[in-house]
Amino acid sequence: MNVIRSAFGVALYLLINPVYSFHADSVDIIPSTVSTQQSIVQTISGNNSFDGPKIHPINGSVFEWWYFDAVSNDQKSYVSVVFYTTTGNGFPFIGNTTQVLSVEVTGNFPNGSTFEAILPAERAEVTTVGDDTSGCFDGPGLKWNWHSSSSMSTYLVEIDSQELGIQGSLSLKSTSPAHNPCGPIQAAQSLEIMPHVFWANAVPDADAHAAFTIGGSALDFDGVGYHDKNWGDQPFTASVGSWVWGHGRVGPFSIVWYDALTHSHTETVSGYLTRDGDVVADSCSGLTVRPIGMNSTYPPTSTSGIPEGFSIRWNLGDGGLWVVNTTNASVVVAEAGDFYTRWTGGLTAEVNGEIFEGVGLWEAFDLMP
């Protein structure tokens, strides 16, 4: 594996190659050509640069992305935007490409029609100031960017793609604090959410506004938003056997859940819960996510079929048992048969006998034979 993960290796590499930085107040120019050098992968949190690049340079075995989404309050509209720095070998769901940079937009209109497109970019520039970042991916007829401010409390994502006929923006105003995989933002904490895969959740929940023109049709809505980033020090499919992740808002609560298996069936979980913006729970224990209804085989395989929904059960100790069930109302992305599916829909949460309703988005990778 052509990567360096140790703290000593990172320090040594930065001395030799000072253009790369995991620290605040830096500008990273990311070329579209894949590197033949060793990749330096950040695995431990620092004092800043929470949403900044974590891998330098990008070789053919690693992956990294910045992900943004929003779901309308009535569950009828959705949009997601992803900025990738990886090749098809690192993350094959972007296609069989040897180019490092690409951007993706997916979504659906209130009438149920969907759209999905992925385009290569020629150049990327990511500026990090404190924990905030600004990124710009561009190329001929293509200019996609994001900008965060006020310690990741607001984000603005803008798209201008002549080839796709897509223009517009997604704005997020965070309602819950950022967090590491297993707890709040603190230095010297592991960023690993499962073996060889890492995660930083800058915006667990947000008030969102989407305003796009797509092929001459308007997509304009208010709803629930989200932003995170993932990265890995080996190809995604080598690390992940199955993966269920999601987020949503139910009554006064915001929730993010994650439950994954390696190919050897080692399970890792992460749960995050706030009430009116105050953290109730944030840990990597006590939570399970299981498919329910038809096609609810567990562990899932690539031939299990699409389940009717998922049940998230989280034992919060003195806080009681949290049970959240999803309703897979709309399949908004389906890739490579049953290997990957993303849904929007309703959430029903039972908390100490009280029922709350809400809306969210979730996804499942089923990569085991």
mmCIF file of C-alpha atoms in Angstrom:
data_model
loop_
_atom_site.group_PDB
_atom_site.id
_atom_site.type_symbol
_atom_site.label_atom_id
_atom_site.label_comp_id
_atom_site.label_asym_id
_atom_site.label_seq_id
_atom_site.Cartn_x
_atom_site.Cartn_y
_atom_site.Cartn_z
ATOM 1 C CA MET A 1 0.000 0.000 0.000
ATOM 2 C CA ASN A 2 1.601 3.237 -1.138
ATOM 3 C CA VAL A 3 0.620 5.389 1.853
ATOM 4 C CA ILE A 4 2.146 6.765 5.049
ATOM 5 C CA ARG A 5 -0.114 6.833 8.130
ATOM 6 C CA SER A 6 2.220 7.392 11.073
ATOM 7 C CA ALA A 7 2.629 10.782 12.748
ATOM 8 C CA PHE A 8 6.403 10.539 12.185
ATOM 9 C CA GLY A 9 5.881 9.787 8.498
ATOM 10 C CA VAL A 10 3.614 12.790 8.085
ATOM 11 C CA ALA A 11 6.071 15.107 9.807
ATOM 12 C CA LEU A 12 8.972 13.824 7.711
ATOM 13 C CA TYR A 13 7.033 14.156 4.470
ATOM 14 C CA LEU A 14 5.966 17.726 5.249
ATOM 15 C CA LEU A 15 9.553 18.710 5.874
ATOM 16 C CA ILE A 16 10.554 17.345 2.467
ATOM 17 C CA ASN A 17 7.415 18.594 0.655
ATOM 18 C CA PRO A 18 6.313 21.810 2.414
ATOM 19 C CA VAL A 19 3.690 22.621 -0.258
ATOM 20 C CA TYR A 20 1.422 20.068 1.439
ATOM 21 C CA SER A 21 -0.077 20.951 4.814
ATOM 22 C CA PHE A 22 -2.586 19.506 7.243
ATOM 23 C CA HIS A 23 -2.594 22.782 9.191
ATOM 24 C CA ALA A 24 -4.678 25.950 9.182
ATOM 25 C CA ASP A 25 -4.237 28.828 6.739
ATOM 26 C CA SER A 26 -3.099 26.785 3.768
ATOM 27 C CA VAL A 27 -3.865 26.641 0.057
ATOM 28 C CA ASP A 28 -3.827 23.204 -1.578
ATOM 29 C CA ILE A 29 -3.601 23.008 -5.364
ATOM 30 C CA ILE A 30 -4.759 19.539 -6.414
ATOM 31 C CA PRO A 31 -3.920 18.452 -9.972
ATOM 32 C CA SER A 32 -6.126 16.164 -12.025
ATOM 33 C CA THR A 33 -3.273 13.737 -12.764
ATOM 34 C CA VAL A 34 -2.741 10.852 -10.375
ATOM 35 C CA SER A 35 0.447 10.908 -8.322
ATOM 36 C CA THR A 36 2.987 8.086 -8.272
ATOM 37 C CA GLN A 37 4.285 9.208 -4.863
ATOM 38 C CA GLN A 38 3.320 7.882 -1.471
ATOM 39 C CA SER A 39 0.133 9.413 -0.112
ATOM 40 C CA ILE A 40 0.238 10.949 3.354
ATOM 41 C CA VAL A 41 -3.059 10.249 5.124
ATOM 42 C CA GLN A 42 -4.202 12.146 8.218
ATOM 43 C CA THR A 43 -5.657 9.704 10.738
ATOM 44 C CA ILE A 44 -5.579 11.764 13.967
ATOM 45 C CA SER A 45 -7.400 15.049 14.557
ATOM 46 C CA GLY A 46 -5.461 18.275 14.966
ATOM 47 C CA ASN A 47 -6.172 21.636 16.554
ATOM 48 C CA ASN A 48 -7.679 23.011 13.329
ATOM 49 C CA SER A 49 -8.221 22.269 9.624
ATOM 50 C CA PHE A 50 -11.203 20.059 10.524
ATOM 51 C CA ASP A 51 -12.733 20.290 7.029
ATOM 52 C CA GLY A 52 -9.475 20.602 5.109
ATOM 53 C CA PRO A 53 -7.804 18.065 2.790
ATOM 54 C CA LYS A 54 -6.598 14.922 4.573
ATOM 55 C CA ILE A 55 -4.540 13.209 1.856
ATOM 56 C CA HIS A 56 -1.468 14.558 0.044
ATOM 57 C CA PRO A 57 -0.818 13.771 -2.752
ATOM 58 C CA ILE A 58 -3.598 11.661 -4.341
ATOM 59 C CA ASN A 59 -2.253 8.384 -5.713
ATOM 60 C CA GLY A 60 -4.225 5.581 -7.324
ATOM 61 C CA SER A 61 -5.147 3.686 -4.142
ATOM 62 C CA VAL A 62 -6.688 6.396 -1.921
ATOM 63 C CA PHE A 63 -9.938 8.365 -1.925
ATOM 64 C CA GLU A 64 -11.304 11.574 -0.448
ATOM 65 C CA TRP A 65 -14.461 13.622 -0.937
ATOM 66 C CA TRP A 66 -16.535 16.540 0.375
ATOM 67 C CA TYR A 67 -20.263 15.712 0.443
ATOM 68 C CA PHE A 68 -23.286 18.058 0.762
ATOM 69 C CA ASP A 69 -27.019 17.321 0.642
ATOM 70 C CA ALA A 70 -30.474 18.687 1.386
ATOM 71 C CA VAL A 71 -33.959 17.132 1.575
ATOM 72 C CA SER A 72 -37.137 19.186 1.428
ATOM 73 C CA ASN A 73 -39.391 19.302 4.453
ATOM 74 C CA ASP A 74 -42.188 17.640 2.446
ATOM 75 C CA GLN A 75 -39.808 14.807 1.341
ATOM 76 C CA LYS A 76 -40.556 15.513 -2.337
ATOM 77 C CA SER A 77 -37.264 17.171 -3.373
ATOM 78 C CA TYR A 78 -33.613 16.435 -2.785
ATOM 79 C CA VAL A 79 -30.153 17.443 -4.027
ATOM 80 C CA SER A 80 -26.603 16.298 -3.267
ATOM 81 C CA VAL A 81 -23.267 17.650 -4.469
ATOM 82 C CA VAL A 82 -19.949 15.799 -4.090
ATOM 83 C CA PHE A 83 -16.402 16.985 -4.777
ATOM 84 C CA TYR A 84 -14.068 13.995 -5.322
ATOM 85 C CA THR A 85 -10.288 13.662 -5.219
ATOM 86 C CA THR A 86 -9.847 10.021 -6.182
ATOM 87 C CA THR A 87 -9.520 7.739 -9.172
ATOM 88 C CA GLY A 88 -11.901 4.974 -10.173
ATOM 89 C CA ASN A 89 -9.567 2.503 -8.507
ATOM 90 C CA GLY A 90 -9.854 4.334 -5.189
ATOM 91 C CA PHE A 91 -13.645 4.694 -5.427
ATOM 92 C CA PRO A 92 -15.128 2.748 -8.375
ATOM 93 C CA PHE A 93 -18.588 4.326 -8.092
ATOM 94 C CA ILE A 94 -17.334 7.411 -9.948
ATOM 95 C CA GLY A 95 -16.573 5.265 -13.000
ATOM 96 C CA ASN A 96 -13.456 3.794 -14.544
ATOM 97 C CA THR A 97 -11.336 6.927 -14.573
ATOM 98 C CA THR A 98 -7.644 7.515 -13.921
ATOM 99 C CA GLN A 99 -8.264 11.229 -13.411
ATOM 100 C CA VAL A 100 -8.194 12.458 -9.815
ATOM 101 C CA LEU A 101 -10.768 15.269 -9.862
ATOM 102 C CA SER A 102 -14.513 14.965 -10.453
ATOM 103 C CA VAL A 103 -17.775 16.514 -9.298
ATOM 104 C CA GLU A 104 -21.205 14.923 -8.982
ATOM 105 C CA VAL A 105 -24.739 16.238 -8.603
ATOM 106 C CA THR A 106 -27.858 14.122 -7.996
ATOM 107 C CA GLY A 107 -31.378 14.964 -7.029
ATOM 108 C CA ASN A 108 -35.065 14.748 -7.702
ATOM 109 C CA PHE A 109 -37.930 17.116 -8.473
ATOM 110 C CA PRO A 110 -41.289 17.179 -6.643
ATOM 111 C CA ASN A 111 -42.875 15.296 -9.573
ATOM 112 C CA GLY A 112 -40.568 12.328 -8.932
ATOM 113 C CA SER A 113 -38.228 12.802 -11.892
ATOM 114 C CA THR A 114 -34.545 12.435 -11.039
ATOM 115 C CA PHE A 115 -31.230 13.699 -12.345
ATOM 116 C CA GLU A 116 -27.667 12.507 -11.881
ATOM 117 C CA ALA A 117 -24.406 13.587 -13.496
ATOM 118 C CA ILE A 118 -20.694 13.330 -12.830
ATOM 119 C CA LEU A 119 -18.073 15.379 -14.638
ATOM 120 C CA PRO A 120 -14.263 15.526 -14.562
ATOM 121 C CA ALA A 121 -12.533 18.693 -13.380
ATOM 122 C CA GLU A 122 -9.119 19.866 -14.482
ATOM 123 C CA ARG A 123 -8.005 21.723 -11.376
ATOM 124 C CA ALA A 124 -8.953 22.061 -7.730
ATOM 125 C CA GLU A 125 -7.939 24.583 -5.123
ATOM 126 C CA VAL A 126 -8.871 24.191 -1.454
ATOM 127 C CA THR A 127 -8.137 27.028 0.966
ATOM 128 C CA THR A 128 -8.198 26.300 4.695
ATOM 129 C CA VAL A 129 -8.449 29.031 7.340
ATOM 130 C CA GLY A 130 -8.852 27.665 10.841
ATOM 131 C CA ASP A 131 -11.455 24.919 10.474
ATOM 132 C CA ASP A 132 -13.186 26.613 7.531
ATOM 133 C CA THR A 133 -12.545 25.706 3.903
ATOM 134 C CA SER A 134 -13.235 27.095 0.454
ATOM 135 C CA GLY A 135 -12.939 24.771 -2.526
ATOM 136 C CA CYS A 136 -13.077 25.391 -6.253
ATOM 137 C CA PHE A 137 -13.142 22.630 -8.886
ATOM 138 C CA ASP A 138 -13.086 23.923 -12.456
ATOM 139 C CA GLY A 139 -12.566 23.041 -16.105
ATOM 140 C CA PRO A 140 -13.957 24.029 -19.520
ATOM 141 C CA GLY A 141 -17.562 25.130 -18.973
ATOM 142 C CA LEU A 142 -17.371 23.958 -15.368
ATOM 143 C CA LYS A 143 -17.043 25.912 -12.140
ATOM 144 C CA TRP A 144 -18.184 24.289 -8.890
ATOM 145 C CA ASN A 145 -17.228 25.636 -5.470
ATOM 146 C CA TRP A 146 -18.051 25.705 -1.781
ATOM 147 C CA HIS A 147 -17.280 28.174 0.977
ATOM 148 C CA SER A 148 -17.669 27.902 4.741
ATOM 149 C CA SER A 149 -17.503 30.639 7.345
ATOM 150 C CA SER A 150 -17.896 31.338 11.059
ATOM 151 C CA SER A 151 -16.226 28.098 12.169
ATOM 152 C CA MET A 152 -18.226 25.869 9.797
ATOM 153 C CA SER A 153 -21.594 27.299 10.898
ATOM 154 C CA THR A 154 -22.563 28.285 7.332
ATOM 155 C CA TYR A 155 -21.782 26.783 3.929
ATOM 156 C CA LEU A 156 -22.567 27.925 0.412
ATOM 157 C CA VAL A 157 -22.198 25.475 -2.492
ATOM 158 C CA GLU A 158 -22.416 26.914 -6.011
ATOM 159 C CA ILE A 159 -22.656 25.128 -9.355
ATOM 160 C CA ASP A 160 -22.234 26.577 -12.826
ATOM 161 C CA SER A 161 -22.045 23.829 -15.440
ATOM 162 C CA GLN A 162 -22.748 24.803 -19.034
ATOM 163 C CA GLU A 163 -22.437 21.219 -20.280
ATOM 164 C CA LEU A 164 -25.057 19.935 -17.846
ATOM 165 C CA GLY A 165 -27.269 22.997 -18.003
ATOM 166 C CA ILE A 166 -27.133 23.302 -14.211
ATOM 167 C CA GLN A 167 -26.743 26.551 -12.294
ATOM 168 C CA GLY A 168 -27.586 27.381 -8.728
ATOM 169 C CA SER A 169 -26.652 27.115 -5.088
ATOM 170 C CA LEU A 170 -27.202 25.211 -1.858
ATOM 171 C CA SER A 171 -26.899 27.093 1.432
ATOM 172 C CA LEU A 172 -26.558 25.419 4.824
ATOM 173 C CA LYS A 173 -26.878 26.992 8.266
ATOM 174 C CA SER A 174 -25.729 24.484 10.852
ATOM 175 C CA THR A 175 -28.025 23.643 13.767
ATOM 176 C CA SER A 176 -25.743 21.128 15.533
ATOM 177 C CA PRO A 177 -22.004 21.217 16.312
ATOM 178 C CA ALA A 178 -19.406 19.375 14.253
ATOM 179 C CA HIS A 179 -17.945 16.156 15.632
ATOM 180 C CA ASN A 180 -15.331 13.446 15.207
ATOM 181 C CA PRO A 181 -16.431 9.822 14.610
ATOM 182 C CA CYS A 182 -16.669 8.954 18.308
ATOM 183 C CA GLY A 183 -17.024 12.264 20.090
ATOM 184 C CA PRO A 184 -16.725 16.056 19.941
ATOM 185 C CA ILE A 185 -14.001 17.924 18.086
ATOM 186 C CA GLN A 186 -10.793 17.512 20.063
ATOM 187 C CA ALA A 187 -7.157 17.238 19.080
ATOM 188 C CA ALA A 188 -5.310 13.898 19.116
ATOM 189 C CA GLN A 189 -8.459 11.797 18.515
ATOM 190 C CA SER A 190 -8.768 8.988 15.983
ATOM 191 C CA LEU A 191 -10.643 9.940 12.800
ATOM 192 C CA GLU A 192 -11.071 6.295 11.775
ATOM 193 C CA ILE A 193 -14.715 5.237 11.527
ATOM 194 C CA MET A 194 -13.841 1.719 10.327
ATOM 195 C CA PRO A 195 -10.506 0.131 9.404
ATOM 196 C CA HIS A 196 -8.849 2.258 6.680
ATOM 197 C CA VAL A 197 -11.826 4.659 6.380
ATOM 198 C CA PHE A 198 -11.964 8.086 8.050
ATOM 199 C CA TRP A 199 -14.695 10.663 8.659
ATOM 200 C CA ALA A 200 -15.214 14.288 9.714
ATOM 201 C CA ASN A 201 -18.796 15.539 10.123
ATOM 202 C CA ALA A 202 -18.703 19.334 9.899
ATOM 203 C CA VAL A 203 -22.496 19.831 9.612
ATOM 204 C CA PRO A 204 -24.566 17.024 11.202
ATOM 205 C CA ASP A 205 -27.792 18.971 10.601
ATOM 206 C CA ALA A 206 -28.631 22.288 8.976
ATOM 207 C CA ASP A 207 -31.425 24.523 7.816
ATOM 208 C CA ALA A 208 -31.006 24.292 4.056
ATOM 209 C CA HIS A 209 -32.137 26.238 1.025
ATOM 210 C CA ALA A 210 -31.631 24.885 -2.498
ATOM 211 C CA ALA A 211 -32.110 27.084 -5.566
ATOM 212 C CA PHE A 212 -31.125 25.441 -8.867
ATOM 213 C CA THR A 213 -32.053 25.564 -12.523
ATOM 214 C CA ILE A 214 -31.581 22.135 -14.095
ATOM 215 C CA GLY A 215 -32.186 21.741 -17.794
ATOM 216 C CA GLY A 216 -34.463 24.770 -17.718
ATOM 217 C CA SER A 217 -36.522 23.491 -14.758
ATOM 218 C CA ALA A 218 -36.413 25.095 -11.325
ATOM 219 C CA LEU A 219 -35.600 23.123 -8.176
ATOM 220 C CA ASP A 220 -36.208 25.440 -5.236
ATOM 221 C CA PHE A 221 -36.921 24.267 -1.694
ATOM 222 C CA ASP A 222 -36.237 24.649 2.024
ATOM 223 C CA GLY A 223 -35.401 21.643 4.143
ATOM 224 C CA VAL A 224 -32.873 19.674 6.160
ATOM 225 C CA GLY A 225 -29.193 19.807 5.130
ATOM 226 C CA TYR A 226 -25.935 18.052 5.895
ATOM 227 C CA HIS A 227 -22.184 18.088 5.114
ATOM 228 C CA ASP A 228 -19.327 15.686 5.849
ATOM 229 C CA LYS A 229 -16.167 14.312 4.318
ATOM 230 C CA ASN A 230 -14.697 10.817 4.026
ATOM 231 C CA TRP A 231 -11.279 9.585 3.031
ATOM 232 C CA GLY A 232 -9.404 6.307 2.998
ATOM 233 C CA ASP A 233 -5.857 4.946 2.753
ATOM 234 C CA GLN A 234 -6.781 2.034 0.482
ATOM 235 C CA PRO A 235 -9.493 1.444 -2.154
ATOM 236 C CA PHE A 236 -13.010 1.817 -0.733
ATOM 237 C CA THR A 237 -14.150 -1.633 -1.860
ATOM 238 C CA ALA A 238 -11.172 -3.264 -0.109
ATOM 239 C CA SER A 239 -12.297 -1.757 3.210
ATOM 240 C CA VAL A 240 -16.093 -1.864 3.099
ATOM 241 C CA GLY A 241 -18.205 -5.013 3.077
ATOM 242 C CA SER A 242 -21.436 -3.198 3.901
ATOM 243 C CA TRP A 243 -22.281 0.285 5.087
ATOM 244 C CA VAL A 244 -25.466 2.003 6.214
ATOM 245 C CA TRP A 245 -25.299 5.715 6.951
ATOM 246 C CA GLY A 246 -27.944 8.374 7.302
ATOM 247 C CA HIS A 247 -29.054 11.608 8.885
ATOM 248 C CA GLY A 248 -32.304 13.350 9.662
ATOM 249 C CA ARG A 249 -34.400 15.548 11.882
ATOM 250 C CA VAL A 250 -37.272 14.237 14.034
ATOM 251 C CA GLY A 251 -39.108 16.785 16.145
ATOM 252 C CA PRO A 252 -36.515 18.699 18.186
ATOM 253 C CA PHE A 253 -33.866 16.015 17.555
ATOM 254 C CA SER A 254 -31.109 15.767 14.938
ATOM 255 C CA ILE A 255 -29.528 12.367 14.376
ATOM 256 C CA VAL A 256 -26.656 10.869 12.357
ATOM 257 C CA TRP A 257 -26.127 7.109 12.266
ATOM 258 C CA TYR A 258 -23.554 4.754 10.791
ATOM 259 C CA ASP A 259 -23.166 0.965 10.923
ATOM 260 C CA ALA A 260 -20.649 -0.900 8.756
ATOM 261 C CA LEU A 261 -19.034 -4.293 8.306
ATOM 262 C CA THR A 262 -15.629 -5.163 6.945
ATOM 263 C CA HIS A 263 -15.389 -8.125 4.573
ATOM 264 C CA SER A 264 -14.486 -10.258 7.602
ATOM 265 C CA HIS A 265 -17.721 -9.099 9.337
ATOM 266 C CA THR A 266 -16.078 -6.797 11.891
ATOM 267 C CA GLU A 267 -18.803 -4.284 12.806
ATOM 268 C CA THR A 268 -18.182 -0.600 13.571
ATOM 269 C CA VAL A 269 -20.832 1.971 14.512
ATOM 270 C CA SER A 270 -21.170 5.672 15.191
ATOM 271 C CA GLY A 271 -24.129 7.640 16.515
ATOM 272 C CA TYR A 272 -24.730 11.350 17.043
ATOM 273 C CA LEU A 273 -27.816 12.969 18.600
ATOM 274 C CA THR A 274 -28.734 16.523 19.515
ATOM 275 C CA ARG A 275 -31.865 18.121 20.948
ATOM 276 C CA ASP A 276 -32.443 21.754 19.943
ATOM 277 C CA GLY A 277 -28.769 21.890 18.969
ATOM 278 C CA ASP A 278 -27.412 20.568 22.280
ATOM 279 C CA VAL A 279 -25.525 17.273 22.145
ATOM 280 C CA VAL A 280 -27.371 14.396 23.819
ATOM 281 C CA ALA A 281 -25.109 11.537 22.699
ATOM 282 C CA ASP A 282 -22.029 11.135 20.512
ATOM 283 C CA SER A 283 -20.260 7.780 20.562
ATOM 284 C CA CYS A 284 -19.156 4.624 18.762
ATOM 285 C CA SER A 285 -21.062 2.131 20.916
ATOM 286 C CA GLY A 286 -24.553 1.022 21.891
ATOM 287 C CA LEU A 287 -26.061 1.476 18.413
ATOM 288 C CA THR A 288 -27.173 -0.965 15.730
ATOM 289 C CA VAL A 289 -28.754 -0.393 12.313
ATOM 290 C CA ARG A 290 -30.597 -3.302 10.699
ATOM 291 C CA PRO A 291 -32.718 -3.686 7.559
ATOM 292 C CA ILE A 292 -36.420 -4.355 8.153
ATOM 293 C CA GLY A 293 -39.326 -5.712 6.119
ATOM 294 C CA MET A 294 -38.731 -7.480 2.826
ATOM 295 C CA ASN A 295 -35.114 -8.130 1.779
ATOM 296 C CA SER A 296 -33.875 -7.683 5.341
ATOM 297 C CA THR A 297 -31.079 -10.269 5.248
ATOM 298 C CA TYR A 298 -28.258 -9.453 7.669
ATOM 299 C CA PRO A 299 -25.377 -9.384 7.063
ATOM 300 C CA PRO A 300 -26.451 -8.049 3.666
ATOM 301 C CA THR A 301 -24.914 -9.161 0.391
ATOM 302 C CA SER A 302 -24.869 -7.791 -3.131
ATOM 303 C CA THR A 303 -27.860 -10.032 -3.915
ATOM 304 C CA SER A 304 -29.969 -9.349 -0.791
ATOM 305 C CA GLY A 305 -32.238 -6.897 -2.578
ATOM 306 C CA ILE A 306 -33.415 -3.475 -1.467
ATOM 307 C CA PRO A 307 -34.970 -3.505 2.035
ATOM 308 C CA GLU A 308 -38.205 -1.758 2.945
ATOM 309 C CA GLY A 309 -36.469 0.311 5.579
ATOM 310 C CA PHE A 310 -34.013 0.337 8.470
ATOM 311 C CA SER A 311 -34.341 0.284 12.239
ATOM 312 C CA ILE A 312 -31.822 2.234 14.303
ATOM 313 C CA ARG A 313 -31.692 1.138 17.955
ATOM 314 C CA TRP A 314 -29.494 3.061 20.365
ATOM 315 C CA ASN A 315 -29.164 2.310 24.064
ATOM 316 C CA LEU A 316 -28.368 5.633 25.749
ATOM 317 C CA GLY A 317 -28.133 4.213 29.258
ATOM 318 C CA ASP A 318 -29.930 6.605 31.603
ATOM 319 C CA GLY A 319 -31.250 8.368 28.490
ATOM 320 C CA GLY A 320 -33.277 5.282 27.619
ATOM 321 C CA LEU A 321 -33.606 3.303 24.413
ATOM 322 C CA TRP A 322 -33.857 5.240 21.181
ATOM 323 C CA VAL A 323 -35.624 3.503 18.283
ATOM 324 C CA VAL A 324 -35.765 5.214 14.879
ATOM 325 C CA ASN A 325 -37.378 3.554 11.870
ATOM 326 C CA THR A 326 -36.937 4.803 8.328
ATOM 327 C CA THR A 327 -39.485 4.608 5.541
ATOM 328 C CA ASN A 328 -37.699 4.151 2.213
ATOM 329 C CA ALA A 329 -40.093 6.464 0.375
ATOM 330 C CA SER A 330 -37.936 7.418 -2.625
ATOM 331 C CA VAL A 331 -34.914 5.738 -4.193
ATOM 332 C CA VAL A 332 -32.942 8.769 -5.327
ATOM 333 C CA VAL A 333 -29.724 7.009 -6.424
ATOM 334 C CA ALA A 334 -29.206 3.391 -7.448
ATOM 335 C CA GLU A 335 -25.805 2.307 -8.731
ATOM 336 C CA ALA A 336 -24.462 -0.971 -10.100
ATOM 337 C CA GLY A 337 -27.527 -3.075 -9.404
ATOM 338 C CA ASP A 338 -28.010 -3.553 -5.670
ATOM 339 C CA PHE A 339 -24.464 -2.579 -4.656
ATOM 340 C CA TYR A 340 -25.474 0.970 -3.681
ATOM 341 C CA THR A 341 -28.780 2.706 -2.936
ATOM 342 C CA ARG A 342 -29.675 6.110 -1.502
ATOM 343 C CA TRP A 343 -33.126 7.021 -0.199
ATOM 344 C CA THR A 344 -35.072 9.961 1.138
ATOM 345 C CA GLY A 345 -38.119 9.477 3.287
ATOM 346 C CA GLY A 346 -39.753 9.747 6.656
ATOM 347 C CA LEU A 347 -38.336 8.984 10.092
ATOM 348 C CA THR A 348 -40.320 7.819 13.119
ATOM 349 C CA ALA A 349 -38.552 7.998 16.487
ATOM 350 C CA GLU A 350 -39.736 6.517 19.774
ATOM 351 C CA VAL A 351 -38.090 8.097 22.803
ATOM 352 C CA ASN A 352 -39.186 6.918 26.249
ATOM 353 C CA GLY A 353 -42.665 6.193 24.939
ATOM 354 C CA GLU A 354 -43.024 9.470 23.020
ATOM 355 C CA ILE A 355 -43.299 9.436 19.187
ATOM 356 C CA PHE A 356 -41.661 11.994 16.890
ATOM 357 C CA GLU A 357 -41.892 12.263 13.097
ATOM 358 C CA GLY A 358 -39.366 13.731 10.692
ATOM 359 C CA VAL A 359 -37.451 13.554 7.419
ATOM 360 C CA GLY A 360 -34.016 12.323 6.393
ATOM 361 C CA LEU A 361 -31.683 10.758 3.865
ATOM 362 C CA TRP A 362 -29.762 7.477 4.087
ATOM 363 C CA GLU A 363 -27.682 5.121 1.973
ATOM 364 C CA ALA A 364 -26.459 1.542 1.858
ATOM 365 C CA PHE A 365 -23.437 -0.103 0.250
ATOM 366 C CA ASP A 366 -23.753 -3.915 -0.010
ATOM 367 C CA LEU A 367 -20.454 -5.156 -1.427
ATOM 368 C CA MET A 368 -20.149 -8.663 0.003
ATOM 369 C CA PRO A 369 -20.871 -11.563 -2.413
#
